Short mmCIF file of C-alpha atoms in Angstrom, two decimals:
data_model
loop_
_atom_site.label_atom_id
_atom_site.label_comp_id
_atom_site.label_asym_id
_atom_site.label_seq_id
_atom_site.Cartn_x
_atom_site.Cartn_y
_atom_site.Cartn_z
CA MET A 243 22.88 10.01 -29.57
CA PRO A 244 24.39 9.95 -26.02
CA GLN A 245 27.34 7.67 -25.39
CA THR A 246 26.86 7.92 -21.62
CA ILE A 247 23.84 8.02 -19.35
CA ASP A 248 23.40 11.34 -17.56
CA SER A 249 20.74 12.61 -15.18
CA ALA A 250 18.68 14.06 -18.05
CA VAL A 251 18.43 10.57 -19.58
CA VAL A 252 17.29 9.10 -16.26
CA ARG A 253 14.70 11.86 -15.96
CA ALA A 254 13.45 11.27 -19.50
CA TRP A 255 13.37 7.52 -18.93
CA CYS A 256 11.11 7.87 -15.88
CA SER A 257 8.80 10.30 -17.65
CA LEU A 258 8.56 8.19 -20.81
CA SER A 259 8.01 5.02 -18.78
CA LEU A 260 5.10 6.69 -17.03
CA GLU A 261 3.63 7.76 -20.37
CA ALA A 262 4.05 4.27 -21.82
CA LEU A 263 2.43 2.55 -18.85
CA GLY A 264 -0.34 5.13 -18.90
CA ARG A 265 -1.11 4.19 -22.52
CA GLU A 266 -0.95 0.46 -21.86
CA ARG A 267 -2.37 0.30 -18.35
CA GLU A 268 -5.82 -0.95 -19.29
CA ASP A 269 -4.43 -3.47 -21.78
CA ILE A 270 -2.03 -4.86 -19.18
CA ASP A 271 -4.80 -5.00 -16.57
CA ALA A 272 -6.90 -6.99 -19.05
CA ILE A 273 -4.32 -9.79 -19.39
CA ASN A 274 -3.51 -10.07 -15.67
CA VAL A 275 -4.11 -13.73 -14.77
CA TYR A 276 -1.07 -14.61 -12.64
CA PRO A 277 -0.47 -14.94 -9.72
CA VAL A 278 -4.03 -13.69 -9.08
CA ALA A 279 -6.40 -12.63 -11.84
CA ASP A 280 -7.41 -9.39 -10.17
CA GLY A 281 -6.96 -7.14 -13.20
CA ASP A 282 -4.62 -4.58 -11.64
CA THR A 283 -1.05 -5.29 -12.83
CA GLY A 284 -1.01 -2.39 -15.28
CA THR A 285 -2.34 -0.02 -12.64
CA ASN A 286 0.19 -1.25 -10.06
CA LEU A 287 3.11 -0.81 -12.46
CA TYR A 288 1.88 2.67 -13.37
CA LEU A 289 1.64 3.72 -9.70
CA THR A 290 5.09 2.31 -8.98
CA VAL A 291 6.70 4.25 -11.83
CA GLU A 292 4.65 7.34 -10.94
CA SER A 293 6.29 7.31 -7.51
CA ALA A 294 9.74 6.87 -9.07
CA ASN A 295 9.10 9.74 -11.48
CA GLN A 296 7.90 12.03 -8.69
CA ALA A 297 11.05 11.30 -6.68
CA VAL A 298 13.30 12.16 -9.64
CA GLU A 299 11.37 15.35 -10.37
CA ALA A 300 11.71 16.34 -6.71
CA VAL A 301 15.50 16.04 -6.96
CA PHE A 302 15.57 18.26 -10.04
CA ALA A 303 13.28 20.80 -8.37
CA ALA A 304 15.49 20.88 -5.27
CA HIS A 305 18.67 21.60 -7.26
CA GLY A 306 17.17 24.41 -9.30
CA THR A 307 19.06 23.64 -12.52
CA ALA A 308 19.32 20.29 -14.30
CA ALA A 309 23.07 20.65 -14.67
CA ASP A 310 23.45 20.42 -10.89
CA VAL A 311 21.81 16.98 -10.67
CA SER A 312 24.27 14.09 -10.82
CA VAL A 313 23.35 10.75 -12.35
CA GLU A 314 23.97 9.19 -8.95
CA ASP A 315 21.34 11.44 -7.36
CA ALA A 316 18.88 10.75 -10.18
CA VAL A 317 19.13 6.94 -10.17
CA ARG A 318 19.03 6.74 -6.39
CA ALA A 319 15.91 8.92 -6.32
CA MET A 320 14.35 6.73 -9.00
CA ALA A 321 15.06 3.57 -7.01
CA HIS A 322 13.89 5.04 -3.70
CA GLY A 323 10.71 6.42 -5.23
CA ALA A 324 9.88 3.06 -6.78
CA LEU A 325 10.59 1.29 -3.49
CA ILE A 326 8.30 3.42 -1.35
CA GLY A 327 5.57 3.54 -3.99
CA ALA A 328 5.64 -0.07 -5.20
CA ARG A 329 2.23 -1.66 -5.68
CA GLY A 330 1.33 -5.29 -6.19
CA ASN A 331 3.50 -8.26 -7.07
CA SER A 332 4.86 -6.95 -10.38
CA GLY A 333 5.29 -3.40 -9.10
CA THR A 334 7.35 -4.64 -6.18
CA ILE A 335 9.56 -6.70 -8.51
CA LEU A 336 9.94 -3.71 -10.84
CA ALA A 337 11.09 -1.63 -7.86
CA GLN A 338 13.84 -4.16 -7.19
CA LEU A 339 14.83 -4.18 -10.87
CA LEU A 340 15.25 -0.40 -10.76
CA ARG A 341 17.16 -0.62 -7.50
CA GLY A 342 19.54 -3.19 -8.98
CA MET A 343 20.16 -0.98 -12.01
CA SER A 344 20.71 2.11 -9.88
CA GLU A 345 23.43 0.40 -7.84
CA VAL A 346 25.54 -0.12 -10.98
CA LEU A 347 24.65 3.09 -12.83
CA ALA A 348 25.76 5.10 -9.80
CA GLN A 349 29.26 3.72 -10.47
CA GLY A 350 29.47 4.24 -14.23
CA ARG A 351 27.39 5.55 -17.13
CA ASP A 352 28.66 3.87 -20.31
CA GLY A 353 27.23 0.93 -22.23
CA ALA A 354 29.19 -1.63 -20.27
CA HIS A 355 27.76 -0.34 -17.00
CA LEU A 356 24.25 -0.33 -18.45
CA ALA A 357 24.63 -3.98 -19.47
CA ARG A 358 25.94 -4.79 -16.00
CA ALA A 359 23.05 -2.86 -14.49
CA LEU A 360 20.53 -4.97 -16.39
CA ARG A 361 22.27 -8.11 -15.17
CA ARG A 362 22.34 -6.91 -11.55
CA ALA A 363 18.65 -6.03 -11.84
CA ALA A 364 17.64 -9.47 -13.10
CA VAL A 365 19.66 -11.29 -10.43
CA SER A 366 18.51 -9.11 -7.52
CA ALA A 367 14.86 -9.39 -8.57
CA ARG A 368 15.05 -13.18 -8.53
CA GLN A 369 16.66 -13.08 -5.11
CA ALA A 370 13.82 -10.92 -3.81
CA VAL A 371 11.14 -13.44 -4.82
CA ALA A 372 10.68 -16.36 -2.43
CA HIS A 373 9.79 -18.85 -5.17
CA PRO A 374 10.70 -17.57 -8.66
CA VAL A 375 8.46 -18.78 -11.49
CA GLU A 376 9.40 -18.87 -15.16
CA GLY A 377 7.09 -17.22 -17.66
CA THR A 378 6.83 -14.06 -15.57
CA ILE A 379 8.49 -10.64 -15.41
CA LEU A 380 11.55 -12.43 -14.00
CA SER A 381 12.02 -14.41 -17.22
CA VAL A 382 11.64 -11.28 -19.32
CA ALA A 383 14.21 -9.42 -17.18
CA SER A 384 16.70 -12.28 -17.45
CA ALA A 385 16.30 -12.46 -21.22
CA ALA A 386 16.78 -8.70 -21.54
CA SER A 387 20.04 -8.79 -19.60
CA ALA A 388 21.33 -11.80 -21.54
CA ALA A 389 20.55 -10.19 -24.90
CA ALA A 390 22.37 -6.98 -23.95
CA ALA A 391 25.53 -8.69 -22.73
CA GLY A 392 27.43 -8.32 -26.03
CA ALA A 393 26.54 -4.70 -26.82
CA THR A 394 28.89 -1.79 -26.15
CA ASP A 395 27.26 1.66 -26.34
CA PRO A 396 24.17 2.59 -24.25
CA VAL A 397 21.75 2.78 -27.20
CA ALA A 398 22.78 -0.64 -28.50
CA VAL A 399 22.52 -2.12 -25.02
CA ALA A 400 19.02 -0.69 -24.54
CA ARG A 401 17.81 -1.81 -27.97
CA THR A 402 19.12 -5.37 -27.68
CA ALA A 403 17.69 -5.62 -24.17
CA TYR A 404 14.32 -4.42 -25.45
CA GLU A 405 14.30 -6.89 -28.32
CA GLY A 406 15.37 -9.69 -26.01
CA ALA A 407 12.56 -8.79 -23.63
CA ARG A 408 9.98 -8.73 -26.44
CA THR A 409 11.06 -12.18 -27.62
CA ALA A 410 10.94 -13.55 -24.09
CA LEU A 411 7.52 -12.00 -23.53
CA GLU A 412 6.08 -13.87 -26.50
CA ALA A 413 7.47 -17.11 -25.06
CA THR A 414 5.86 -16.71 -21.62
CA PRO A 415 2.70 -18.72 -22.51
CA ASP A 416 4.97 -21.70 -23.30
CA GLN A 417 6.53 -21.43 -19.83
CA LEU A 418 3.43 -20.85 -17.72
CA SER A 419 0.36 -22.98 -18.43
CA VAL A 420 -2.15 -20.51 -17.01
CA LEU A 421 -1.04 -17.95 -19.61
CA GLU A 422 -1.42 -20.50 -22.38
CA ARG A 423 -4.94 -21.40 -21.23
CA ALA A 424 -5.88 -17.74 -21.11
CA GLY A 425 -4.33 -16.96 -24.48
CA VAL A 426 -2.21 -14.09 -23.14
CA VAL A 427 1.38 -13.14 -22.38
CA ASP A 428 2.52 -12.30 -18.87
CA ALA A 429 1.15 -8.93 -17.70
CA GLY A 430 4.17 -8.00 -15.59
CA GLY A 431 6.52 -8.90 -18.42
CA ARG A 432 4.46 -6.75 -20.78
CA GLY A 433 4.92 -3.83 -18.41
CA LEU A 434 8.69 -4.36 -18.25
CA VAL A 435 8.86 -4.32 -22.05
CA ALA A 436 7.14 -0.91 -21.96
CA VAL A 437 9.71 0.38 -19.44
CA LEU A 438 12.63 -0.89 -21.54
CA GLY A 439 11.08 0.67 -24.64
CA ALA A 440 11.02 3.97 -22.79
CA LEU A 441 14.74 3.54 -22.03
CA VAL A 442 15.44 3.10 -25.75
CA GLU A 443 13.50 6.28 -26.51
CA ALA A 444 15.25 8.24 -23.74
CA LEU A 445 18.65 7.28 -25.10
CA SER A 446 18.01 7.42 -28.86
CA GLY A 447 15.14 9.86 -29.21
CA GLN A 448 13.16 7.26 -31.15
CA ALA A 449 10.43 5.06 -29.75
CA PRO A 450 10.80 1.37 -30.69
CA ALA A 451 8.03 -0.68 -32.25
CA ARG A 452 5.43 -1.57 -29.64
CA PRO A 453 4.07 -5.06 -28.98
CA ALA A 454 0.68 -5.94 -30.49
CA ARG A 455 -2.37 -4.80 -28.55
CA ALA A 456 -3.23 -7.16 -25.70
CA HIS A 457 -6.37 -9.29 -25.74
CA ARG A 458 -8.49 -9.77 -22.65
CA ALA A 459 -7.82 -13.00 -20.80
CA THR A 460 -10.23 -15.86 -21.44
CA VAL A 461 -10.01 -17.47 -17.98
CA PRO A 462 -12.18 -16.67 -14.97
CA VAL A 463 -10.96 -14.56 -12.09
CA GLY A 464 -8.82 -16.66 -9.76
CA GLU A 465 -8.26 -19.46 -12.29
CA PRO A 466 -4.49 -19.55 -11.61
CA CYS A 467 -5.17 -20.84 -8.11
CA ALA A 468 -7.22 -24.01 -8.22
CA ASP A 469 -7.77 -23.88 -4.45
CA GLY A 470 -8.97 -20.29 -4.56
CA GLY A 471 -5.72 -18.81 -3.30
CA PRO A 472 -5.13 -16.62 -0.23
CA ALA A 473 -7.77 -14.05 0.64
CA PHE A 474 -5.59 -10.98 1.22
CA GLU A 475 -2.77 -9.04 -0.38
CA VAL A 476 -0.61 -7.38 2.30
CA ILE A 477 1.96 -4.72 1.43
CA TYR A 478 3.96 -2.52 3.76
CA LEU A 479 7.17 -0.58 4.05
CA LEU A 480 9.44 -1.85 6.79
CA GLU A 481 12.34 -0.34 8.70
CA ALA A 482 14.43 -3.29 9.86
CA ASP A 483 17.93 -4.73 9.78
CA ASP A 484 19.03 -7.53 7.45
CA GLY A 485 18.85 -10.25 10.08
CA ALA A 486 15.29 -9.39 11.04
CA VAL A 487 14.27 -9.36 7.36
CA THR A 488 15.77 -12.82 6.84
CA ARG A 489 13.62 -14.14 9.68
CA LEU A 490 10.60 -12.25 8.33
CA ARG A 491 10.98 -13.90 4.92
CA SER A 492 10.84 -17.35 6.54
CA ARG A 493 7.81 -16.45 8.63
CA LEU A 494 5.83 -14.93 5.73
CA ASP A 495 6.75 -17.83 3.47
CA GLU A 496 5.01 -20.09 5.98
CA LEU A 497 1.93 -17.85 6.03
CA GLY A 498 1.24 -17.46 2.30
CA ASP A 499 2.58 -17.14 -1.22
CA SER A 500 3.63 -14.55 -3.84
CA LEU A 501 6.20 -13.34 -1.31
CA VAL A 502 8.47 -10.54 -2.54
CA VAL A 503 10.74 -8.56 -0.21
CA VAL A 504 12.75 -5.79 -1.88
CA GLY A 505 14.99 -2.99 -0.72
CA GLY A 506 17.98 -2.78 1.60
CA ASP A 507 19.96 -0.39 3.79
CA GLY A 508 17.31 -0.60 6.49
CA LEU A 509 14.25 0.11 4.32
CA TRP A 510 12.21 -2.66 2.69
CA ASN A 511 8.98 -3.14 0.76
CA VAL A 512 7.15 -6.32 1.71
CA HIS A 513 4.49 -7.98 -0.46
CA VAL A 514 2.69 -11.25 0.29
CA HIS A 515 -0.64 -13.01 -0.32
CA VAL A 516 -2.06 -14.57 2.86
CA ASP A 517 -5.26 -15.76 4.51
CA ASP A 518 -4.32 -14.22 7.86
CA ALA A 519 -3.58 -10.55 7.17
CA GLY A 520 -3.19 -9.79 10.86
CA ALA A 521 -0.44 -12.39 11.23
CA ALA A 522 1.43 -10.91 8.26
CA VAL A 523 1.33 -7.45 9.83
CA GLU A 524 2.32 -8.83 13.24
CA ALA A 525 5.32 -10.54 11.64
CA GLY A 526 6.37 -7.13 10.32
CA ILE A 527 5.99 -5.58 13.77
CA GLU A 528 8.21 -8.29 15.24
CA ALA A 529 10.84 -7.59 12.55
CA GLY A 530 10.91 -3.80 12.84
CA ARG A 531 8.62 -0.84 12.13
CA PRO A 532 6.06 -1.45 9.39
CA TYR A 533 4.16 1.52 7.96
CA ARG A 534 2.13 2.50 4.89
CA ILE A 535 0.33 -0.79 5.36
CA ARG A 536 -2.08 -1.68 2.55
CA ILE A 537 -4.35 -4.71 2.87
CA THR A 538 -6.60 -5.70 -0.01
CA HIS A 539 -9.28 -8.37 0.21
CA PHE A 540 -9.35 -10.40 -2.98
CA GLY A 541 -12.93 -11.44 -2.31
CA ALA A 542 -14.66 -14.39 -3.95
CA ASP A 543 -12.42 -14.48 -6.97
CA SER A 544 -12.91 -17.93 -8.38
CA ALA A 545 -16.27 -19.20 -7.26
CA ASP A 546 -18.56 -17.62 -9.81
CA GLY A 547 -16.52 -17.70 -13.03
CA ALA A 548 -16.76 -13.93 -13.55
CA ALA A 549 -14.51 -12.11 -16.00
CA PRO A 550 -11.25 -10.68 -14.62
CA ALA A 551 -12.54 -7.11 -14.60
CA GLU A 552 -15.73 -7.99 -12.69
CA ARG A 553 -16.16 -5.77 -9.65
CA ALA A 554 -17.42 -6.71 -6.22
CA GLN A 555 -20.78 -5.20 -5.36
CA ARG A 556 -19.67 -3.24 -2.29
CA ALA A 557 -16.54 -2.44 -0.32
CA VAL A 558 -15.44 -0.30 2.61
CA VAL A 559 -12.33 1.89 2.62
CA VAL A 560 -11.14 2.81 6.11
CA VAL A 561 -8.35 5.17 7.25
CA LEU A 562 -6.54 4.00 10.38
CA PRO A 563 -4.18 5.78 12.81
CA GLY A 564 -1.97 2.72 13.40
CA GLU A 565 -1.15 -0.64 11.88
CA GLY A 566 -2.59 -2.59 14.83
CA LEU A 567 -6.16 -2.19 13.56
CA ALA A 568 -5.30 -2.99 9.93
CA GLY A 569 -5.62 -6.75 10.26
CA LEU A 570 -8.87 -6.46 12.22
CA CYS A 571 -10.48 -4.24 9.59
CA ALA A 572 -9.16 -6.34 6.71
CA GLU A 573 -10.71 -9.46 8.20
CA ALA A 574 -14.01 -7.58 8.15
CA GLY A 575 -13.50 -7.11 4.39
CA ALA A 576 -12.27 -3.50 4.43
CA THR A 577 -9.50 -1.97 2.33
CA THR A 578 -7.22 0.00 4.65
CA VAL A 579 -5.18 3.21 4.38
CA LEU A 580 -2.69 4.00 7.14
CA ALA A 581 -2.52 7.61 8.33
CA ARG A 582 1.15 8.22 9.13
CA PRO A 583 2.15 10.52 12.03
CA GLY A 584 2.30 14.07 10.73
CA GLU A 585 1.27 12.94 7.23
CA PRO A 586 -2.51 12.78 6.78
CA ALA A 587 -3.67 10.59 3.93
CA ALA A 588 -3.87 12.39 0.58
CA SER A 589 -6.85 12.21 -1.78
CA GLY A 590 -4.68 10.23 -4.19
CA GLU A 591 -4.08 7.56 -1.55
CA LEU A 592 -7.80 7.30 -0.84
CA LEU A 593 -8.60 7.15 -4.55
CA ASP A 594 -5.99 4.42 -4.94
CA ALA A 595 -7.66 2.48 -2.11
CA ILE A 596 -11.07 2.88 -3.76
CA ARG A 597 -9.64 1.50 -6.99
CA ARG A 598 -7.97 -1.38 -5.15
CA ALA A 599 -11.28 -2.24 -3.52
CA HIS A 600 -12.57 -2.86 -7.07
CA ALA A 601 -16.25 -2.51 -6.22
CA ARG A 602 -19.32 -0.90 -7.75
CA GLU A 603 -20.22 0.69 -4.42
CA VAL A 604 -17.76 2.01 -1.82
CA VAL A 605 -18.26 3.40 1.67
CA ILE A 606 -15.42 5.62 2.96
CA LEU A 607 -14.66 5.89 6.68
CA PRO A 608 -12.10 8.75 7.02
CA ASN A 609 -11.96 8.49 10.86
CA SER A 610 -10.77 12.11 11.12
CA ALA A 611 -12.49 15.46 10.84
CA ALA A 612 -9.39 16.79 9.09
CA LEU A 613 -9.80 14.23 6.31
CA ARG A 614 -13.41 14.97 5.48
CA HIS A 615 -12.66 17.28 2.55
CA THR A 616 -9.82 15.05 1.36
CA ALA A 617 -12.12 12.04 1.38
CA ALA A 618 -14.83 14.02 -0.40
CA ALA A 619 -12.37 14.91 -3.18
CA ALA A 620 -11.39 11.26 -3.60
CA ALA A 621 -15.07 10.29 -3.66
CA GLU A 622 -15.79 12.80 -6.43
CA GLN A 623 -12.93 11.42 -8.53
CA ALA A 624 -14.16 7.87 -8.00
CA ARG A 625 -17.71 8.83 -8.98
CA ALA A 626 -16.34 10.21 -12.22
CA GLU A 627 -14.95 6.71 -12.84
CA GLY A 628 -18.37 5.15 -12.38
CA VAL A 629 -18.13 4.08 -8.73
CA ARG A 630 -21.01 4.81 -6.37
CA VAL A 631 -19.39 6.30 -3.25
CA ALA A 632 -20.78 7.32 0.12
CA LEU A 633 -18.79 9.17 2.77
CA VAL A 634 -19.66 8.39 6.39
CA PRO A 635 -18.23 11.35 8.39
CA THR A 636 -16.46 9.34 11.08
CA ARG A 637 -14.20 11.53 13.20
CA ALA A 638 -12.22 8.83 15.03
CA ALA A 639 -11.07 5.25 14.53
CA VAL A 640 -13.46 3.96 17.21
CA GLN A 641 -16.38 5.43 15.25
CA GLY A 642 -15.06 3.66 12.17
CA LEU A 643 -14.94 0.36 14.05
CA ALA A 644 -18.53 0.86 15.17
CA ALA A 645 -19.64 1.60 11.61
CA LEU A 646 -17.76 -1.39 10.23
CA ALA A 647 -19.35 -3.66 12.86
CA VAL A 648 -22.86 -3.03 11.46
CA HIS A 649 -21.83 -3.10 7.78
CA GLU A 650 -23.90 -5.62 5.79
CA PRO A 651 -22.95 -5.84 2.10
CA ASP A 652 -26.15 -7.73 1.24
CA ARG A 653 -28.30 -4.82 2.43
CA ARG A 654 -29.40 -2.05 0.04
CA PHE A 655 -26.62 0.53 -0.33
CA ASP A 656 -28.56 3.45 1.15
CA GLU A 657 -29.75 1.34 4.08
CA ASP A 658 -26.22 0.15 4.78
CA VAL A 659 -24.86 3.71 4.74
CA VAL A 660 -27.61 4.92 7.08
CA ALA A 661 -26.94 2.07 9.52
CA MET A 662 -23.18 2.71 9.48
CA THR A 663 -23.69 6.45 9.93
CA ALA A 664 -26.05 5.87 12.86
CA ALA A 665 -23.60 3.48 14.55
CA ALA A 666 -20.76 5.96 14.16
CA GLY A 667 -22.87 8.84 15.42
CA ALA A 668 -23.90 6.87 18.50
CA THR A 669 -20.25 6.34 19.46
CA ARG A 670 -18.61 9.01 21.61
CA TYR A 671 -14.87 9.14 21.18
CA GLY A 672 -11.99 10.11 23.39
CA GLU A 673 -8.23 9.83 23.44
CA LEU A 674 -5.17 10.58 25.52
CA ALA A 675 -2.30 12.75 24.35
CA VAL A 676 0.86 14.10 25.90
CA ALA A 677 1.36 17.87 25.68
CA GLU A 678 4.50 18.86 23.79
CA HIS A 679 4.63 22.43 25.17
CA ARG A 680 2.77 24.86 27.41
CA SER A 681 -0.51 26.01 25.92
CA PHE A 682 -4.06 27.10 26.66
CA THR A 683 -6.79 24.48 26.27
CA SER A 684 -10.53 24.29 26.87
CA ALA A 685 -9.74 22.65 30.25
CA GLY A 686 -7.16 25.24 31.31
CA VAL A 687 -3.43 25.77 30.91
CA CYS A 688 -1.30 22.67 30.33
CA GLN A 689 2.45 22.28 30.66
CA ALA A 690 4.82 20.24 28.50
CA GLY A 691 4.57 16.59 29.54
CA ASP A 692 1.02 16.85 30.93
CA VAL A 693 -1.44 14.10 29.99
CA LEU A 694 -4.42 15.48 28.07
CA GLY A 695 -7.75 13.70 28.02
CA LEU A 696 -9.83 14.63 24.98
CA ILE A 697 -13.54 13.92 24.57
CA ASP A 698 -15.14 14.41 21.17
CA GLY A 699 -12.10 16.38 20.04
CA ASP A 700 -11.87 18.85 22.94
CA VAL A 701 -9.49 18.74 25.90
CA ALA A 702 -11.62 17.82 28.93
CA VAL A 703 -9.03 16.65 31.46
CA ILE A 704 -5.45 17.67 32.28
CA GLY A 705 -3.50 15.24 34.45
CA ASP A 706 -0.05 13.98 35.28
CA ASP A 707 -0.70 10.22 35.20
CA LEU A 708 -1.79 8.29 32.12
CA ALA A 709 -3.98 5.71 33.88
CA LYS A 710 -5.67 8.17 36.26
CA THR A 711 -6.41 10.58 33.42
CA ALA A 712 -7.84 7.72 31.36
CA GLU A 713 -10.11 6.68 34.25
CA THR A 714 -11.40 10.25 34.60
CA VAL A 715 -12.10 10.45 30.87
CA LEU A 716 -13.95 7.13 30.96
CA ASP A 717 -16.08 8.24 33.92
CA ARG A 718 -17.08 11.45 32.16
CA MET A 719 -17.89 9.66 28.92
CA LEU A 720 -19.96 7.00 30.72
CA SER A 721 -21.83 9.55 32.82
CA ALA A 722 -24.18 10.00 29.88
CA GLY A 723 -24.69 6.24 29.62
CA GLY A 724 -23.19 3.50 27.53
CA GLU A 725 -23.15 -0.26 27.05
CA LEU A 726 -19.78 -0.92 25.41
CA VAL A 727 -16.33 0.61 25.89
CA THR A 728 -13.71 0.15 23.18
CA LEU A 729 -10.06 0.68 24.07
CA VAL A 730 -7.32 0.88 21.43
CA LEU A 731 -3.84 0.93 22.97
CA ALA A 732 -0.59 1.94 21.30
CA ASP A 733 2.47 -0.30 21.50
CA ASP A 734 4.18 2.11 23.88
CA ALA A 735 1.26 2.34 26.32
CA PRO A 736 1.97 0.99 29.85
CA ALA A 737 1.70 -2.80 29.94
CA ASP A 738 -0.94 -2.84 32.69
CA LEU A 739 -3.08 0.03 31.33
CA ALA A 740 -5.64 -2.19 29.58
CA ARG A 741 -6.15 -4.41 32.65
CA ARG A 742 -6.45 -1.41 34.98
CA LEU A 743 -9.06 0.30 32.80
CA GLU A 744 -11.04 -2.90 32.29
CA ASP A 745 -11.12 -3.41 36.09
CA HIS A 746 -12.17 0.22 36.60
CA VAL A 747 -15.10 -0.08 34.18
CA ARG A 748 -16.20 -3.40 35.66
CA GLU A 749 -16.08 -2.12 39.25
CA THR A 750 -17.64 1.34 38.76
CA HIS A 751 -20.02 0.98 35.81
CA LEU A 752 -22.41 -1.94 36.01
CA ALA A 753 -23.55 -3.76 32.84
CA VAL A 754 -20.89 -2.08 30.69
CA ASP A 755 -18.68 -4.38 28.60
CA THR A 756 -15.13 -3.60 27.53
CA VAL A 757 -13.25 -4.72 24.43
CA THR A 758 -9.55 -3.98 23.87
CA TYR A 759 -7.54 -3.90 20.64
CA PRO A 760 -3.83 -3.32 19.94
CA GLY A 761 -3.32 -0.12 17.96
CA GLY A 762 0.31 -0.52 16.94
CA SER A 763 2.50 2.55 16.62
CA GLN A 764 -0.34 5.09 16.64
CA ILE A 765 0.15 8.71 17.72
CA SER A 766 -2.16 8.56 20.76
CA PRO A 767 -1.30 6.12 23.56
CA LEU A 768 -5.01 5.38 24.00
CA LEU A 769 -8.19 5.74 21.94
CA ILE A 770 -11.56 5.33 23.66
CA GLY A 771 -15.02 4.66 22.26
CA VAL A 772 -18.30 4.50 24.18
CA GLU A 773 -21.44 3.11 22.56
#
């Protein structure tokens, strides 16, 4: 029975936590009624801990032998993995709990430090939540830390914390009326009890007694929010300084509820429920650099009295090259996945998005030829889970926008897919890029710094001026006809580029309309679509 916490214990704790949440995921999802009864708390906690576990395993793999991994490296990897992989309200709070614990455990590994770590975790988690509510995972965390305060060795600390958490969990219906009406305990708190039970097992080698099996909630979806609640859940990672994050908290608090901002040292995970998803993303852009943006449309949660696990009929999952289009697509009802520069979306990310969409039928818009096989793999996994999935082979974001524009969820599934596919296929796509080095292209030899104009994926124009090259690309694309030009500009594109191109189209191509959208920090300075 270890008297100190070493890296092997941290590794075992993460692995056992993942196993425990895997066993209890569906049960926890079934009792999820607060703050939104969307039936995903167990899944979100599982994905958060999965990311923490992967980060710890990566540290061990990098060092070669377990003996070379310090407890400081292990706990910091655990906290960082949870931060970047946090999902949902409870997952984000759990990430802050683990971060708080890691800060203390990096300084000492005995029972006293573990008790202090639990206290730091509970306090920091409350500070991360804009408006703490009793009867939630916060109450369970506070009770766990209070119960462990008098213990001395690590095993005793973990066991008393676990028992304190179990007792507090049973009391959550008395603290939060929506839980009492539903006849359930708090879902996030139930997940924390599972994580603390895994800590007991990692330290003692014996799994503690588990709470009784959860019963499905007896309230309709959305019941916690009498007014229906905000329409979107917005989550993103943010690189920003402390001052900018303080201002961001105030701005997001004005926009919505369920606000949780966790992290520090320049990297943050932001979670909020809002009606204006675009404004929440824009607030992040003003504060710093948001990325890995995930926007989920809650849908008509409370109007029909459906059970918590009831799925929407149809949803669209769209991969985007920059955060600027995320709000636009979310307002159209899509679930978004952000393709990060140099990091194409993985099948697991797409599968996660399909699950978050929580629909019987899903249309995937990969918006990249390179993602077609990845999207197909995610679709196959989703079909195995009972979801009807169609993949529209969009090769660019502008094709995805065109497909989304004709999407009609009330239409028959096959008809909707055909219409979206036709709209995407009728949209020619182009983009500008800046050559990084000398190379041979289909338009000739380019030098580093040259502006490349691509049409349908091939280099068609090589120039030395962004605006002039864009005009040439537009002229070539419109030579075959077209009624609508779509321009998506990156944040770092010249300020007058949109106006210049709009004037060029208006003056040289009669009866052609132009629409312009901000693309955020996308790789290409300009994306072009012609329909």
